[in-house]
């Protein structure tokens, strides 16, 4: 039932994105502010999957916040995440597991503050792990980044936070559903290094999550080449 429901929600999300692209092609003067793009309702805030006829309540739009701080990574002086994508993967991995998003899945009652924190975490990960999105955010700021996402096939702000969590452990890009080779490599190295203390990030250094030792060794080998 769980896998069927997850696949069903993903299919709906991608159909909505395709509908937006189709509308752009039909309308010669694309005006995103005149088209109501339906938001994907997070599975965590959803009621049972049998209430499809009911009008869902949407989460309030996220207020501006620091994506780097939310994900727990550091910004380089030259721009970008210190440590690159591997650091983003490690940060989301550690924080998402601590947040335990399964408690939100299909729940009628849940901690609204914890859900808001997880929504921010998912958006921060999707943005900072994507070079193009991160560059827009770094250059233009939160509000302009939100506006730019209105022109994307799938807006980062419309992504299902629980879906982002599921796609992460499936080694898939949350926006496209395609397999992410870098994420897959990270997960394999993380699993191989699961007995190392570096995989578990303590609360004291949560702002700079550890990258699995195997990942550091592989990256060092590539740098030597």
Short mmCIF file of C-alpha atoms in Angstrom, two decimals, residues 3-184:
data_model
loop_
_atom_site.label_atom_id
_atom_site.label_comp_id
_atom_site.label_asym_id
_atom_site.label_seq_id
_atom_site.Cartn_x
_atom_site.Cartn_y
_atom_site.Cartn_z
CA UNK A 3 4.78 1.87 -2.31
CA UNK A 4 1.61 2.16 -4.39
CA UNK A 5 0.67 5.42 -2.69
CA UNK A 6 4.19 6.84 -3.11
CA UNK A 7 4.22 6.04 -6.84
CA UNK A 8 0.76 7.50 -7.23
CA UNK A 9 1.72 10.82 -5.66
CA UNK A 10 4.90 11.04 -7.73
CA UNK A 11 2.90 10.44 -10.90
CA UNK A 12 0.52 13.27 -9.99
CA UNK A 13 3.42 15.62 -9.33
CA UNK A 14 4.99 14.96 -12.72
CA UNK A 15 1.66 15.23 -14.55
CA UNK A 16 1.16 18.68 -13.04
CA UNK A 17 4.62 19.74 -14.17
CA UNK A 18 3.94 18.50 -17.70
CA UNK A 19 0.65 20.39 -17.72
CA UNK A 20 2.50 23.61 -16.98
CA UNK A 21 4.98 22.98 -19.81
CA UNK A 22 2.07 22.20 -22.15
CA UNK A 23 0.37 25.46 -21.19
CA UNK A 24 3.53 27.40 -21.95
CA UNK A 25 3.71 25.91 -25.44
CA UNK A 26 0.08 26.73 -26.18
CA UNK A 27 0.06 30.27 -24.84
CA UNK A 28 2.23 32.57 -27.03
CA UNK A 29 2.64 35.06 -24.19
CA UNK A 30 3.59 33.05 -21.18
CA UNK A 31 2.51 34.86 -18.00
CA UNK A 32 3.12 32.67 -14.94
CA UNK A 33 1.36 35.14 -12.65
CA UNK A 34 -1.88 34.62 -14.58
CA UNK A 35 -1.83 30.82 -14.36
CA UNK A 36 -2.64 29.07 -11.13
CA UNK A 37 -0.12 26.28 -10.81
CA UNK A 38 -1.44 23.67 -8.35
CA UNK A 39 0.93 23.00 -5.48
CA UNK A 40 1.86 19.46 -4.60
CA UNK A 41 0.45 18.71 -1.18
CA UNK A 42 3.06 17.15 1.08
CA UNK A 43 2.27 13.55 1.90
CA UNK A 44 3.20 14.28 5.48
CA UNK A 45 0.22 16.60 5.89
CA UNK A 46 -2.14 14.41 3.91
CA UNK A 47 -5.11 12.48 5.22
CA UNK A 48 -5.85 8.97 4.02
CA UNK A 49 -5.32 8.24 0.30
CA UNK A 50 -9.03 7.49 -0.08
CA UNK A 51 -10.18 11.09 0.32
CA UNK A 52 -9.28 12.19 -3.22
CA UNK A 53 -12.62 13.96 -3.60
CA UNK A 54 -11.89 16.28 -0.68
CA UNK A 55 -10.19 19.61 -1.31
CA UNK A 56 -6.77 19.37 0.36
CA UNK A 57 -5.48 22.07 2.65
CA UNK A 58 -2.23 23.50 1.36
CA UNK A 59 0.70 24.40 3.55
CA UNK A 60 1.41 28.12 3.83
CA UNK A 61 4.23 29.34 1.56
CA UNK A 62 7.61 29.28 3.24
CA UNK A 63 8.86 32.58 4.58
CA UNK A 64 12.42 33.58 3.56
CA UNK A 65 15.12 31.77 5.53
CA UNK A 66 18.82 30.92 5.23
CA UNK A 67 19.09 27.72 3.19
CA UNK A 68 22.70 27.12 4.21
CA UNK A 69 21.83 27.36 7.89
CA UNK A 70 18.80 25.11 7.49
CA UNK A 71 20.80 22.39 5.77
CA UNK A 72 23.70 22.86 8.17
CA UNK A 73 26.45 23.53 5.62
CA UNK A 74 28.88 26.39 5.13
CA UNK A 75 29.04 28.77 2.20
CA UNK A 76 32.37 29.29 0.48
CA UNK A 77 33.64 32.82 -0.03
CA UNK A 78 33.68 32.22 -3.78
CA UNK A 79 30.13 30.84 -3.68
CA UNK A 80 28.70 27.39 -3.34
CA UNK A 81 28.75 24.84 -0.56
CA UNK A 82 31.98 24.12 1.24
CA UNK A 83 32.59 20.46 0.50
CA UNK A 84 30.35 20.36 -2.57
CA UNK A 85 27.53 17.92 -3.19
CA UNK A 86 28.96 15.27 -0.89
CA UNK A 87 28.57 17.68 2.01
CA UNK A 88 24.96 18.39 0.99
CA UNK A 89 24.25 14.66 0.82
CA UNK A 90 25.81 14.05 4.24
CA UNK A 91 23.97 16.99 5.80
CA UNK A 92 20.56 15.98 4.50
CA UNK A 93 21.22 12.33 5.34
CA UNK A 94 22.01 13.12 8.97
CA UNK A 95 19.29 15.72 9.56
CA UNK A 96 16.54 13.84 7.72
CA UNK A 97 17.10 10.72 9.79
CA UNK A 98 17.00 12.76 12.99
CA UNK A 99 13.76 14.41 11.88
CA UNK A 100 12.18 10.98 11.36
CA UNK A 101 9.76 12.08 8.60
CA UNK A 102 7.85 8.80 8.75
CA UNK A 103 5.88 10.32 11.63
CA UNK A 104 4.40 12.84 9.17
CA UNK A 105 3.45 10.34 6.47
CA UNK A 106 -0.32 9.99 6.32
CA UNK A 107 -0.71 11.65 9.71
CA UNK A 108 -3.84 13.63 10.61
CA UNK A 109 -2.15 15.15 13.68
CA UNK A 110 1.51 16.11 13.72
CA UNK A 111 3.95 18.65 15.16
CA UNK A 112 3.52 21.71 12.92
CA UNK A 113 6.83 23.21 13.98
CA UNK A 114 8.74 20.00 13.23
CA UNK A 115 6.96 19.72 9.85
CA UNK A 116 7.93 23.31 8.98
CA UNK A 117 11.55 22.56 9.88
CA UNK A 118 11.52 19.47 7.66
CA UNK A 119 9.96 21.43 4.77
CA UNK A 120 12.80 23.94 5.05
CA UNK A 121 15.37 21.14 5.17
CA UNK A 122 13.98 19.53 2.00
CA UNK A 123 13.95 22.84 0.10
CA UNK A 124 17.47 23.68 1.25
CA UNK A 125 18.76 20.28 0.08
CA UNK A 126 17.04 20.41 -3.31
CA UNK A 127 18.37 23.93 -3.90
CA UNK A 128 21.95 23.69 -2.63
CA UNK A 129 22.63 20.28 -4.18
CA UNK A 130 21.65 21.68 -7.61
CA UNK A 131 24.34 23.96 -9.06
CA UNK A 132 21.97 26.06 -11.17
CA UNK A 133 19.42 26.58 -8.40
CA UNK A 134 22.11 27.31 -5.85
CA UNK A 135 23.69 29.89 -8.15
CA UNK A 136 20.35 31.70 -8.57
CA UNK A 137 19.81 31.68 -4.81
CA UNK A 138 23.33 32.96 -4.11
CA UNK A 139 23.05 35.77 -6.65
CA UNK A 140 19.42 36.83 -6.32
CA UNK A 141 18.32 35.91 -2.81
CA UNK A 142 15.37 33.91 -1.54
CA UNK A 143 12.44 35.89 -2.98
CA UNK A 144 13.91 36.23 -6.47
CA UNK A 145 14.86 32.57 -6.39
CA UNK A 146 11.24 31.70 -5.60
CA UNK A 147 10.13 33.80 -8.60
CA UNK A 148 12.63 32.11 -10.89
CA UNK A 149 11.29 28.69 -9.91
CA UNK A 150 7.90 29.67 -11.39
CA UNK A 151 9.56 29.21 -14.78
CA UNK A 152 10.96 25.76 -13.99
CA UNK A 153 9.26 22.59 -15.19
CA UNK A 154 9.05 21.53 -11.55
CA UNK A 155 9.43 24.21 -8.88
CA UNK A 156 11.55 23.34 -5.88
CA UNK A 157 8.89 25.02 -3.76
CA UNK A 158 6.21 22.61 -5.01
CA UNK A 159 8.15 19.43 -4.31
CA UNK A 160 6.79 17.02 -1.72
CA UNK A 161 9.22 17.05 1.25
CA UNK A 162 8.47 13.40 2.02
CA UNK A 163 8.98 12.64 -1.67
CA UNK A 164 12.40 14.34 -1.48
CA UNK A 165 13.23 12.04 1.44
CA UNK A 166 12.06 8.96 -0.47
CA UNK A 167 13.92 9.94 -3.64
CA UNK A 168 17.11 10.56 -1.67
CA UNK A 169 17.27 6.97 -0.45
CA UNK A 170 16.27 5.72 -3.91
CA UNK A 171 19.28 7.69 -5.28
CA UNK A 172 16.97 9.73 -7.52
CA UNK A 173 16.78 13.40 -8.42
CA UNK A 174 13.73 14.82 -6.63
CA UNK A 175 12.85 17.10 -9.55
CA UNK A 176 13.07 14.61 -12.41
CA UNK A 177 12.87 11.20 -10.77
CA UNK A 178 15.99 10.17 -12.71
CA UNK A 179 18.77 8.22 -11.06
CA UNK A 180 21.51 10.46 -9.62
CA UNK A 181 24.91 8.75 -10.06
CA UNK A 182 26.63 11.00 -7.50
CA UNK A 183 23.96 10.38 -4.90
CA UNK A 184 24.05 6.66 -5.61
#
